[in-house]
Amino acid sequence: MTDQLTPVLTETWDVEQGWKLAPYAALGGYAALDTAFAMSPDDVITAVKDSGLRGRGGAGFPTGMKWSFIPQDNPKPKYLVVNADESEPGTCKDIPLMMGNPHVLVEGVILSSYAIRANKAFIYIRGEVVHVIRRVQAAVEEAYAAGHLGTDIHGSGYDLDVVVHAGAGAYICGEETALLEGLEGRRGQPRLRPPFPAVAGLYASPTVINNVESIASVPAIVRHGAAWFASMGTEKSKGHGIFSLSGHVVTPGQYEAPLGITLRELLELAGGIRKGHQLKFWTPGGSSTPLLTAEHLDVPLDFEGVGAVGSMLGTRALQIFDETVCVVRAVLRWTEFYKHESCGKCTPCREGTWWLVQALTRLENGQGTEADLDQLLDQCDNILGRSFCALGDGATSPISSSIAHFRDEYLAHLSHGGCPFDATRSTAWSGQEVTA
Amino acid sequence: MSTPPILDKTLDELREIAARYPEPRSGLLPMLHLVQSVQGRITPEGIEACAAILDISPAEVSGVATFYTMYKRHGVGDYHVGVCTNTLCAVMGGDAIFERLKDHLDIGNDEVAVQRQGDSKTVSLEHIECNAACDFAPVMMVNWEFMDNQTPDSAVQVVEALRSGHEVSSTRGPKLCTWREAERVLAGFPDGRADEGPTAGEASLAGLRIARERGWTAPDPSEAPAKETGQ
């Protein structure tokens, strides 16, 4: 029986200067390089396939399969790009991972690049996290100095260069083709697919783009074997993942556990909902994943389990809201975010998110009629599946799911002539003033 | 704020950035960060310098500079304060913090507060989107360093300490540098301060602490089924 929490990527986070090479190497770091170099690149891909690792950036696409799509007969250079643009509201796992254990990412980059036969890799980090960028820059520098990067790594004949690239503020660059545009020095707008990046990605060359946590999971798979990784998790969702609890819980934070743990179990570990309050709604994997409620406490948090209840596992960004939070206010704020971050390339998303904000603002202010709810859902129908990329789809998730679960609360705004909630009650310091 | 000209040293560094990439244009985002570190904002001069080095038109550079929110066409303070008002931080108190700071500094969104007599440094204020620190909500950023678990009072204390020139440290990082110095790090010129601050903040350690207490670990590799692949 696997333990309830399984620290692997978080293992160095409580180590003194855990971001440095020496403590990482003392725990066996970079040992997987020689194991991999003794294997053929294809065998490394097979190991990652056999492990069952699925993308940790939200979509859950099998990582090894993605790697195998790289056409090795293509004479162009191959590239690995790490998507470290973590920006999905609620998602806060890659940032502490890069801050506390940047070497596991660098080691993963080397192993993954070797597997896909890339000699150049890029780590695209959102710009708004300077200290994280410092730590990754320093880790790459240390890895070069130790001979883990550069030419003829460990005498294997394999060469790899890594560039740490800072973004400049754009949620859309978390979308992989928009990220490539940013990395090519252009406006971050998504590209039409196909061709997929595996065939024509960075500089129209074969490119693998993976999330930070996906790449960071590779060293332990190579070291301990595919079967070790697959011994954690559920049938189709293997391995460990970082679950991020935020909001109205007693102990918010990062909990690294096998996929398939439930919110009920996580809340028990986190001390439950803050005292005197009850769970109202939550996101399983960021604001783009449809909202769930207390009736979903026992849903296994794996790709299939969350999908079966009409949402998505996403990035395991569990934002927890108690009964003091107005769901209309919450959804309006997310919608304003999508409107702000819409890149403007396609009409349904650019115009649609603007209209969604108008409609929701009216409802939050208690203006309009019940028919406006149906119009709002109709607007969502005209965005979902009709947008150029997943940003537009994601914008509709909180709206349609909140109307499904909390239609009465929307109506209460109309009968109340405004928001019936007291916004001060939801703050982190609410209730503390009287006891202090 | 002063706007020093772009001199040869900066032009050399802009070329150095472009040379990191197989295709020079890939350097444009960090190059614009470097322009900001020197000039305090994206200037027409900076746009033209980037365009000339990359052999593209100034309009193409402008198009990029106006797309990304971290590029500023007007100056910011020595310390640029961002308050997260995305949903989770907003309900946890981000809205209240942002309102309090606007009121305290007597400015609106994306404005620079007046430098009072006796202030040695300036601050500017902006509401920002999710900065990936939700377990530390409500979160404020100063020059893109984390200031975790803020309250309206603590936020006012931070901006007042900054204005008076006192040393302020990130709750999970180093002593705060100026906005221009931070922009230089983003351009890919490390400032040697990666070793400041803790490995992880308190919330980041929540699960690990429980695992340590209860002796929970990932499965022992020696007990895992034999490797199915490899050698």
XYZ file of C-alpha atoms in Angstrom:
667
model
C 0.000 0.000 0.000
C 1.451 3.340 -1.079
C 1.673 6.085 1.535
C -0.855 8.893 1.299
C 1.833 11.459 0.487
C 4.828 10.582 -1.677
C 7.448 13.334 -1.771
C 9.655 12.985 -4.845
C 9.879 16.403 -6.481
C 9.299 18.142 -3.157
C 11.991 16.036 -1.462
C 14.631 18.786 -1.337
C 12.306 21.595 -0.323
C 13.138 21.338 3.380
C 16.848 20.856 2.769
C 19.204 23.707 3.675
C 20.034 25.426 0.382
C 18.145 22.646 -1.381
C 18.380 24.558 -4.655
C 22.138 23.974 -4.895
C 23.848 21.197 -6.794
C 25.625 19.632 -3.789
C 22.540 18.713 -1.733
C 20.758 17.558 -4.882
C 23.691 15.344 -5.872
C 23.902 14.012 -2.295
C 20.364 12.674 -2.753
C 21.383 10.894 -5.949
C 20.824 13.793 -8.324
C 22.280 13.537 -11.836
C 22.934 9.793 -11.315
C 20.227 9.083 -13.892
C 22.361 10.629 -16.652
C 24.757 7.697 -16.819
C 21.862 5.255 -16.642
C 20.260 6.997 -19.607
C 23.472 7.353 -21.602
C 23.924 3.572 -21.296
C 20.499 3.224 -22.942
C 19.527 4.162 -26.469
C 17.403 7.336 -26.735
C 14.498 5.192 -27.937
C 14.758 3.062 -24.808
C 14.476 6.195 -22.665
C 11.322 7.106 -24.579
C 10.002 3.590 -24.023
C 10.715 3.826 -20.288
C 8.766 7.077 -20.037
C 5.950 5.542 -22.091
C 5.874 2.478 -19.856
C 5.796 4.616 -16.722
C 2.428 5.998 -17.780
C 3.555 9.586 -17.142
C 0.963 11.997 -18.520
C 1.506 15.714 -19.001
C 1.357 17.644 -15.740
C 0.528 20.997 -17.357
C -3.191 20.311 -17.553
C -4.029 18.313 -20.654
C -2.650 14.979 -19.468
C -1.274 13.832 -22.817
C 1.066 10.833 -22.435
C 4.573 12.275 -22.276
C 6.427 9.361 -23.856
C 3.975 9.257 -26.730
C 4.492 12.970 -27.353
C 8.227 12.332 -27.570
C 7.749 9.465 -29.994
C 5.948 11.810 -32.426
C 9.239 13.595 -33.147
C 10.174 12.521 -36.687
C 13.758 11.383 -36.246
C 14.288 11.245 -40.021
C 13.705 15.001 -40.190
C 17.150 16.539 -40.834
C 16.337 19.738 -38.917
C 17.559 20.209 -35.337
C 15.183 18.986 -32.627
C 14.297 21.193 -29.696
C 13.005 20.709 -26.181
C 11.046 23.597 -24.691
C 9.980 23.570 -21.055
C 6.736 25.377 -20.415
C 7.417 27.199 -17.139
C 4.845 29.904 -17.808
C 2.695 28.786 -14.861
C -0.202 31.267 -14.921
C -3.472 29.347 -14.732
C -5.359 30.893 -11.796
C -4.918 28.662 -8.757
C -1.859 26.897 -10.119
C 1.187 27.294 -7.898
C 3.285 24.132 -8.060
C 5.956 24.762 -10.691
C 7.067 28.022 -9.078
C 7.977 26.465 -5.688
C 9.407 23.448 -7.542
C 11.813 25.620 -9.537
C 12.631 27.679 -6.466
C 13.310 24.734 -4.168
C 14.530 22.041 -6.544
C 15.674 23.555 -9.843
C 18.217 20.796 -10.453
C 15.550 18.128 -10.818
C 14.212 20.201 -13.703
C 17.658 20.622 -15.244
C 18.365 16.890 -14.930
C 14.976 16.183 -16.493
C 15.786 18.536 -19.348
C 19.017 16.648 -20.067
C 17.331 13.237 -20.012
C 14.377 14.371 -22.113
C 16.564 16.173 -24.655
C 18.737 13.060 -24.954
C 15.627 10.955 -25.581
C 14.319 13.146 -28.391
C 17.840 13.848 -29.689
C 17.790 17.585 -29.086
C 21.029 19.492 -28.573
C 19.372 22.714 -27.561
C 16.709 23.202 -24.922
C 14.862 26.240 -23.650
C 13.220 26.841 -20.293
C 10.543 29.489 -20.827
C 9.749 30.957 -17.397
C 7.081 33.589 -16.902
C 8.797 36.902 -16.238
C 6.930 37.824 -13.067
C 8.963 35.558 -10.778
C 12.461 37.024 -10.615
C 13.784 34.858 -7.801
C 12.647 31.666 -9.512
C 14.491 32.795 -12.624
C 17.614 33.472 -10.538
C 17.493 29.956 -9.082
C 17.051 28.273 -12.481
C 19.773 30.445 -14.047
C 22.106 29.464 -11.207
C 21.213 25.763 -11.469
C 21.964 25.759 -15.200
C 25.264 27.504 -14.517
C 26.181 24.946 -11.832
C 25.228 22.084 -14.145
C 27.555 23.434 -16.858
C 30.391 23.801 -14.350
C 29.890 20.216 -13.172
C 29.937 18.844 -16.717
C 26.243 17.896 -16.768
C 25.647 20.351 -19.612
C 27.769 21.415 -22.561
C 29.731 19.164 -24.889
C 30.420 15.453 -24.451
C 28.384 15.230 -21.243
C 29.875 12.592 -18.892
C 32.000 11.381 -21.791
C 28.906 10.166 -23.604
C 29.503 12.168 -26.761
C 26.133 13.831 -26.211
C 26.012 17.654 -26.310
C 23.327 19.893 -24.857
C 22.954 23.624 -24.350
C 20.190 25.125 -22.233
C 18.885 28.693 -22.409
C 16.782 30.154 -19.603
C 14.294 32.537 -21.211
C 12.110 35.017 -19.308
C 8.649 35.827 -20.607
C 7.081 39.237 -20.235
C 3.582 38.842 -18.892
C 1.010 36.979 -20.968
C -1.172 34.110 -19.708
C -1.704 33.012 -23.299
C 1.974 32.023 -23.569
C 1.140 28.993 -21.446
C -0.583 27.723 -24.607
C 2.221 25.824 -26.280
C 2.110 27.375 -29.729
C 1.719 30.896 -28.319
C 4.732 30.129 -26.148
C 6.696 29.272 -29.285
C 5.701 32.607 -30.805
C 6.973 34.346 -27.681
C 10.171 32.343 -27.839
C 10.602 33.437 -31.443
C 10.328 37.082 -30.380
C 6.770 37.655 -31.557
C 3.380 38.491 -30.060
C 2.183 35.457 -28.150
C -0.692 34.343 -30.332
C -1.483 30.653 -30.875
C -0.690 28.931 -34.147
C -3.022 26.873 -36.270
C -2.536 23.141 -35.717
C -1.703 20.950 -37.580
C 1.167 21.016 -38.088
C 1.758 20.135 -34.472
C 4.958 21.308 -32.778
C 6.340 17.753 -32.894
C 6.559 18.203 -36.667
C 6.968 21.961 -37.046
C 7.487 23.790 -33.756
C 10.254 26.203 -32.833
C 11.804 27.593 -36.063
C 9.520 25.126 -37.883
C 11.653 22.306 -36.475
C 10.493 19.238 -34.542
C 9.851 20.412 -30.979
C 8.672 18.852 -27.753
C 7.001 21.196 -25.285
C 6.436 19.846 -21.778
C 5.373 21.285 -18.464
C 7.961 21.752 -15.691
C 6.535 19.009 -13.482
C 6.389 16.526 -16.377
C 10.060 17.040 -17.192
C 11.025 17.021 -13.518
C 9.331 13.621 -13.131
C 11.663 12.010 -15.665
C 14.860 11.635 -13.536
C 13.159 9.420 -10.945
C 11.578 7.322 -13.706
C 14.985 6.709 -15.264
C 16.606 6.046 -11.875
C 13.974 3.859 -10.271
C 12.281 2.420 -13.341
C 8.958 2.738 -15.077
C 7.387 0.135 -12.827
C 8.299 2.109 -9.714
C 6.533 5.191 -11.068
C 3.564 3.156 -12.244
C 3.211 1.567 -8.799
C 1.767 4.917 -7.693
C -1.522 6.328 -8.892
C -4.513 4.739 -10.564
C -5.012 2.518 -13.581
C -4.732 5.196 -16.259
C -3.296 8.054 -14.196
C 0.047 6.848 -12.933
C 2.597 8.324 -10.607
C 2.923 11.216 -8.187
C 1.693 14.757 -8.657
C 1.774 17.957 -6.664
C -1.662 18.978 -5.396
C -1.939 22.683 -4.549
C -4.503 23.608 -1.910
C -5.382 27.270 -1.590
C -8.134 29.420 -0.163
C -10.306 28.645 2.824
C -8.406 25.686 4.237
C -6.600 25.611 7.573
C -3.216 24.713 6.053
C -3.000 25.691 2.398
C 0.038 24.427 0.569
C 1.622 21.815 -1.663
C 0.853 18.129 -1.125
C 2.663 15.636 -3.338
C 0.597 12.486 -3.566
C -0.213 9.646 -5.953
C -2.824 10.625 -8.533
C -6.258 9.488 -7.416
C -6.210 10.974 -3.917
C -9.514 12.673 -3.090
C -10.245 16.186 -1.906
C -11.687 14.701 1.289
C -8.346 13.037 2.020
C -6.384 16.165 1.139
C -8.618 18.326 3.323
C -8.062 15.951 6.249
C -4.318 16.429 5.824
C -4.750 20.191 5.473
C -6.777 20.517 8.665
C -10.106 20.947 6.888
C -12.022 24.035 5.874
C -11.274 27.050 8.076
C -13.014 26.901 11.429
C -16.728 27.554 11.522
C -17.171 27.392 7.759
C -18.181 24.860 5.106
C -16.950 24.000 1.656
C -19.030 25.684 -1.019
C -17.220 25.203 -4.316
C -13.749 24.364 -5.608
C -11.745 24.065 -8.775
C -9.995 20.749 -9.354
C -7.347 22.146 -11.664
C -7.407 25.884 -12.076
C -10.088 28.351 -13.117
C -10.484 26.778 -16.570
C -11.741 23.526 -15.077
C -15.480 23.475 -14.284
C -16.330 24.115 -10.626
C -17.167 21.249 -8.301
C -18.966 21.256 -4.941
C -19.106 19.320 -1.659
C -20.834 16.459 -3.449
C -17.562 15.775 -5.269
C -15.361 15.324 -2.181
C -14.788 11.641 -2.898
C -14.026 11.930 -6.596
C -10.614 10.378 -7.305
C -8.376 13.208 -8.434
C -7.075 11.534 -11.549
C -7.720 12.297 -15.206
C -10.618 9.842 -15.520
C -12.261 10.486 -12.156
C -12.519 14.243 -12.531
C -13.496 13.889 -16.183
C -16.351 11.583 -15.216
C -17.992 14.324 -13.138
C -17.789 16.843 -15.962
C -14.633 18.681 -15.038
C -10.908 18.206 -15.652
C -7.949 17.312 -13.455
C -6.036 20.200 -15.031
C -3.080 21.290 -12.939
C -4.394 19.951 -9.593
C -4.903 23.560 -8.506
C -7.487 23.060 -5.779
C -8.872 26.494 -4.988
C -11.201 26.092 -2.037
C -14.030 28.538 -1.379
C -16.317 28.475 1.651
C -19.873 29.735 2.051
C -18.776 33.349 2.562
C -17.833 33.641 -1.123
C -20.283 34.869 -3.729
C -19.953 32.561 -6.704
C -21.037 35.322 -9.103
C -18.292 37.633 -7.847
C -15.761 34.810 -8.147
C -16.832 33.934 -11.677
C -16.976 37.579 -12.787
C -13.397 38.087 -11.624
C -12.165 35.048 -13.513
C -14.054 36.239 -16.574
C -12.385 39.646 -16.351
C -9.099 37.761 -16.288
C -9.902 35.844 -19.486
C -11.019 39.050 -21.181
C -7.759 40.733 -20.189
C -5.658 37.783 -21.345
C -7.482 37.027 -24.593
C -4.822 37.540 -27.257
C -7.279 39.029 -29.737
C -6.553 36.628 -32.561
C -10.001 35.028 -32.884
C -13.402 36.684 -32.740
C -15.304 34.312 -30.420
C -12.774 34.745 -27.628
C -11.862 38.410 -28.185
C -15.444 39.644 -28.481
C -17.065 36.873 -26.467
C -15.081 37.382 -23.285
C -15.902 41.106 -23.494
C -19.628 40.354 -23.663
C -19.384 37.789 -20.865
C -17.949 40.456 -18.574
C -20.783 42.847 -19.477
C -23.459 40.259 -18.773
C -21.905 39.020 -15.522
C -21.316 42.535 -14.215
C -24.984 43.287 -14.659
C -25.966 40.101 -12.857
C -23.544 40.696 -9.973
C -25.106 44.159 -9.617
C -28.569 42.615 -9.506
C -29.609 44.007 -12.872
C -31.470 42.091 -15.571
C -33.761 39.100 -15.616
C -33.533 35.335 -15.453
C -33.471 35.325 -19.257
C -30.021 36.894 -19.041
C -28.738 33.649 -17.553
C -29.844 31.769 -20.641
C -28.283 34.400 -22.830
C -25.053 34.026 -20.876
C -25.126 30.276 -21.476
C -25.843 30.931 -25.149
C -22.793 33.190 -25.318
C -20.746 30.393 -23.747
C -22.053 28.004 -26.417
C -20.797 30.376 -29.069
C -17.296 30.490 -27.561
C -16.776 26.902 -26.412
C -15.364 24.859 -29.271
C -15.401 27.836 -31.610
C -12.295 29.581 -30.339
C -8.838 29.262 -31.819
C -7.338 27.809 -28.633
C -8.328 26.564 -25.200
C -8.356 30.026 -23.581
C -11.836 30.703 -24.923
C -13.056 27.268 -23.879
C -11.633 27.765 -20.405
C -13.374 31.123 -20.057
C -16.752 29.418 -20.303
C -16.031 26.706 -17.695
C -16.585 28.723 -14.513
C -19.696 30.364 -15.968
C -21.555 27.302 -17.193
C -20.570 25.179 -14.174
C -21.524 27.868 -11.662
C -24.918 28.350 -13.284
C -25.425 24.575 -13.201
C -24.593 24.346 -9.488
C -25.716 27.765 -8.203
C -28.486 29.043 -10.442
C -30.450 30.110 -7.369
C -27.587 32.286 -6.206
C -27.582 34.166 -9.503
C -31.337 34.659 -9.132
C -30.879 35.845 -5.550
C -28.798 38.729 -6.932
C -31.795 39.755 -9.039
C -34.331 39.508 -6.229
C -31.930 41.211 -3.808
C -31.145 43.996 -6.256
C -27.407 43.389 -5.873
C -24.874 41.039 -4.362
C -26.270 39.559 -1.142
C -22.809 38.738 0.212
C -20.569 40.709 2.553
C -17.172 40.669 0.819
C -15.307 41.314 4.067
C -16.298 37.919 5.479
C -14.227 35.951 2.978
C -10.861 37.566 3.757
C -8.008 35.705 5.406
C -8.261 37.990 8.423
C -12.046 37.908 8.753
C -13.092 37.015 12.296
C -9.610 37.689 13.643
C -10.283 41.340 14.475
C -12.679 40.517 17.300
C -10.478 37.886 18.877
C -7.222 39.828 18.539
C 12.695 59.107 -13.427
C 15.761 59.548 -15.548
C 16.009 58.065 -18.996
C 19.676 57.455 -19.719
C 20.586 57.006 -23.379
C 21.416 53.606 -24.834
C 25.195 53.520 -25.041
C 27.619 51.093 -26.651
C 27.714 48.847 -23.571
C 23.974 48.271 -23.805
C 24.117 47.762 -27.573
C 26.779 45.100 -26.991
C 24.616 43.414 -24.389
C 21.592 43.503 -26.687
C 23.683 41.741 -29.345
C 24.879 39.266 -26.709
C 21.275 38.364 -25.888
C 20.390 37.837 -29.549
C 23.438 35.584 -29.946
C 22.134 33.145 -27.312
C 19.564 31.853 -29.769
C 19.726 29.928 -33.049
C 17.686 32.773 -34.562
C 18.458 36.237 -33.167
C 14.854 37.433 -33.061
C 14.230 34.950 -30.225
C 16.153 37.393 -28.070
C 13.570 40.133 -28.428
C 11.701 39.547 -25.142
C 14.837 39.595 -22.969
C 16.235 42.457 -25.088
C 13.188 44.543 -24.210
C 13.719 43.658 -20.551
C 17.254 45.013 -20.910
C 15.961 48.226 -22.487
C 13.705 48.662 -19.462
C 16.581 48.032 -17.067
C 18.567 50.835 -18.677
C 15.871 53.342 -19.552
C 13.122 52.560 -17.062
C 10.559 51.884 -19.784
C 10.213 50.958 -23.447
C 11.347 54.047 -25.332
C 11.286 54.787 -29.067
C 15.086 54.761 -28.875
C 15.038 51.280 -27.309
C 12.611 50.004 -29.929
C 14.815 51.278 -32.722
C 17.942 49.795 -31.168
C 16.313 46.343 -30.971
C 14.948 46.659 -34.515
C 18.344 47.605 -35.918
C 20.118 44.707 -34.210
C 17.492 42.149 -35.282
C 17.050 43.668 -38.757
C 13.296 43.961 -38.368
C 11.108 47.055 -38.465
C 10.488 49.245 -35.407
C 6.778 48.547 -35.954
C 7.401 44.831 -35.465
C 9.235 45.524 -32.205
C 6.455 47.886 -31.109
C 3.891 45.207 -31.831
C 5.677 42.884 -29.443
C 6.340 45.512 -26.797
C 2.658 46.435 -26.630
C 1.478 42.825 -26.369
C 3.138 41.873 -23.079
C 2.012 43.500 -19.846
C 5.447 43.663 -18.215
C 6.651 46.189 -20.784
C 5.862 49.713 -19.700
C 5.565 52.669 -22.013
C 5.514 55.040 -19.078
C 7.815 54.892 -16.094
C 7.179 52.939 -12.926
C 8.575 53.570 -9.452
C 11.850 52.278 -8.061
C 9.553 49.686 -6.532
C 6.647 48.463 -8.600
C 3.977 46.994 -6.346
C 1.543 44.462 -7.799
C -1.476 43.286 -5.843
C -3.080 40.059 -7.032
C -6.790 40.613 -7.548
C -7.519 37.415 -9.410
C -10.398 35.528 -7.786
C -8.680 33.572 -5.031
C -6.444 36.372 -3.777
C -9.301 38.862 -4.233
C -11.662 37.011 -1.926
C -8.856 36.291 0.554
C -8.266 40.042 0.857
C -6.480 41.193 -2.306
C -9.330 43.547 -3.192
C -9.115 45.172 0.227
C -5.327 45.479 -0.006
C -5.507 47.064 -3.449
C -8.175 49.548 -2.333
C -6.172 50.456 0.752
C -2.987 51.045 -1.243
C -4.760 53.143 -3.874
C -6.198 55.237 -1.096
C -2.966 55.427 0.893
C -0.815 56.315 -2.121
C -3.566 58.476 -3.631
C -3.172 56.927 -7.084
C -5.113 54.708 -9.443
C -4.122 51.496 -11.136
C -0.792 51.583 -12.973
C 0.288 54.957 -11.609
C 3.339 56.228 -9.742
C 2.851 57.758 -6.297
C 4.137 61.264 -5.688
C 7.604 61.378 -4.157
C 7.067 63.267 -0.925
C 9.713 65.382 0.712
C 11.970 62.979 2.562
C 11.100 59.961 0.406
C 14.256 58.507 -1.027
C 12.508 56.079 -3.373
C 9.313 55.982 -5.446
C 6.602 53.336 -5.659
C 4.032 52.542 -8.318
C 0.950 50.358 -8.045
C -0.773 47.894 -10.332
C -3.318 45.130 -9.866
C -1.980 41.911 -11.251
C -3.297 38.523 -12.305
C -2.525 35.196 -10.647
C 1.187 35.047 -9.829
C 1.272 31.354 -8.921
C 1.458 31.708 -5.147
C -2.176 30.975 -4.252
C -1.261 29.013 -1.137
C 0.206 32.264 0.223
C -2.893 34.365 -0.538
C -3.374 37.258 -0.465
C -0.201 37.893 -2.424
C 1.582 41.081 -3.365
C 4.612 41.354 -5.619
C 7.286 44.031 -5.366
C 9.476 44.179 -8.447
C 8.276 40.627 -9.142
C 9.453 39.251 -5.796
C 6.962 37.508 -3.519
C 5.437 39.322 -0.554
C 3.270 36.526 0.810
C 0.247 36.538 3.150
C -0.350 40.282 3.163
C -2.952 42.383 4.947
C -3.906 45.996 4.185
C -1.782 47.111 7.152
C 1.263 45.060 6.226
C 1.025 46.282 2.634
C 1.055 49.905 3.782
C 4.034 49.172 6.011
C 5.909 47.652 3.079
C 5.334 50.619 0.759
C 6.233 53.109 3.476
C 9.466 51.258 4.277
C 10.301 51.228 0.575
C 9.618 54.932 0.102
C 11.822 55.855 3.050
C 14.649 53.767 1.632
C 14.672 51.046 4.299
C 15.818 47.567 3.401
C 12.891 45.253 2.691
C 13.214 41.558 1.982
C 10.882 39.323 0.031
C 9.098 36.866 2.308
C 10.494 34.049 0.147
C 13.471 35.626 -1.526
C 16.220 38.166 -1.352
C 16.498 41.756 -0.254
C 14.453 43.723 -2.747
C 16.408 45.330 -5.562
C 15.061 48.123 -7.738
C 12.731 47.489 -10.642
C 15.478 48.286 -13.125
C 17.874 45.859 -11.448
C 15.210 43.138 -11.548
C 14.655 43.782 -15.264
C 18.345 43.114 -15.848
C 18.015 39.649 -14.289
C 15.062 38.981 -16.614
C 17.278 39.952 -19.539
C 19.489 37.032 -18.561
C 22.233 38.820 -16.637
C 22.273 37.168 -13.187
C 22.952 39.394 -10.189
C 24.517 36.663 -8.064
C 21.731 36.658 -5.504
C 20.151 33.275 -6.200
C 21.397 32.010 -2.827
C 19.422 34.534 -0.786
C 16.136 33.491 0.811
C 14.823 30.104 1.907
C 14.502 26.903 -0.125
C 10.726 27.093 0.224
C 8.081 29.136 1.999
C 5.968 27.733 4.815
C 2.932 26.832 2.717
C 5.083 25.070 0.133
C 6.241 22.731 2.906
C 2.783 21.816 4.235
C 2.612 18.350 2.702
C 6.279 17.553 3.134
C 6.091 18.312 6.872
C 3.235 15.827 7.301
C 5.096 13.197 5.298
C 8.196 13.651 7.453
C 6.181 13.412 10.688
C 4.384 10.262 9.631
C 7.311 8.627 7.888
C 5.543 8.677 4.536
C 7.704 8.318 1.436
C 7.454 7.382 -2.187
C 7.649 3.593 -2.631
C 11.037 2.005 -1.989
C 12.558 1.444 -5.443
C 14.073 -1.852 -4.319
C 10.586 -3.183 -3.708
C 9.217 -2.005 -7.048
C 8.615 -4.639 -9.717
C 11.653 -5.299 -11.901
C 12.406 -2.821 -14.648
C 10.431 -3.644 -17.738
C 12.651 -1.674 -20.048
C 16.164 -0.428 -20.503
C 19.457 -2.196 -20.887
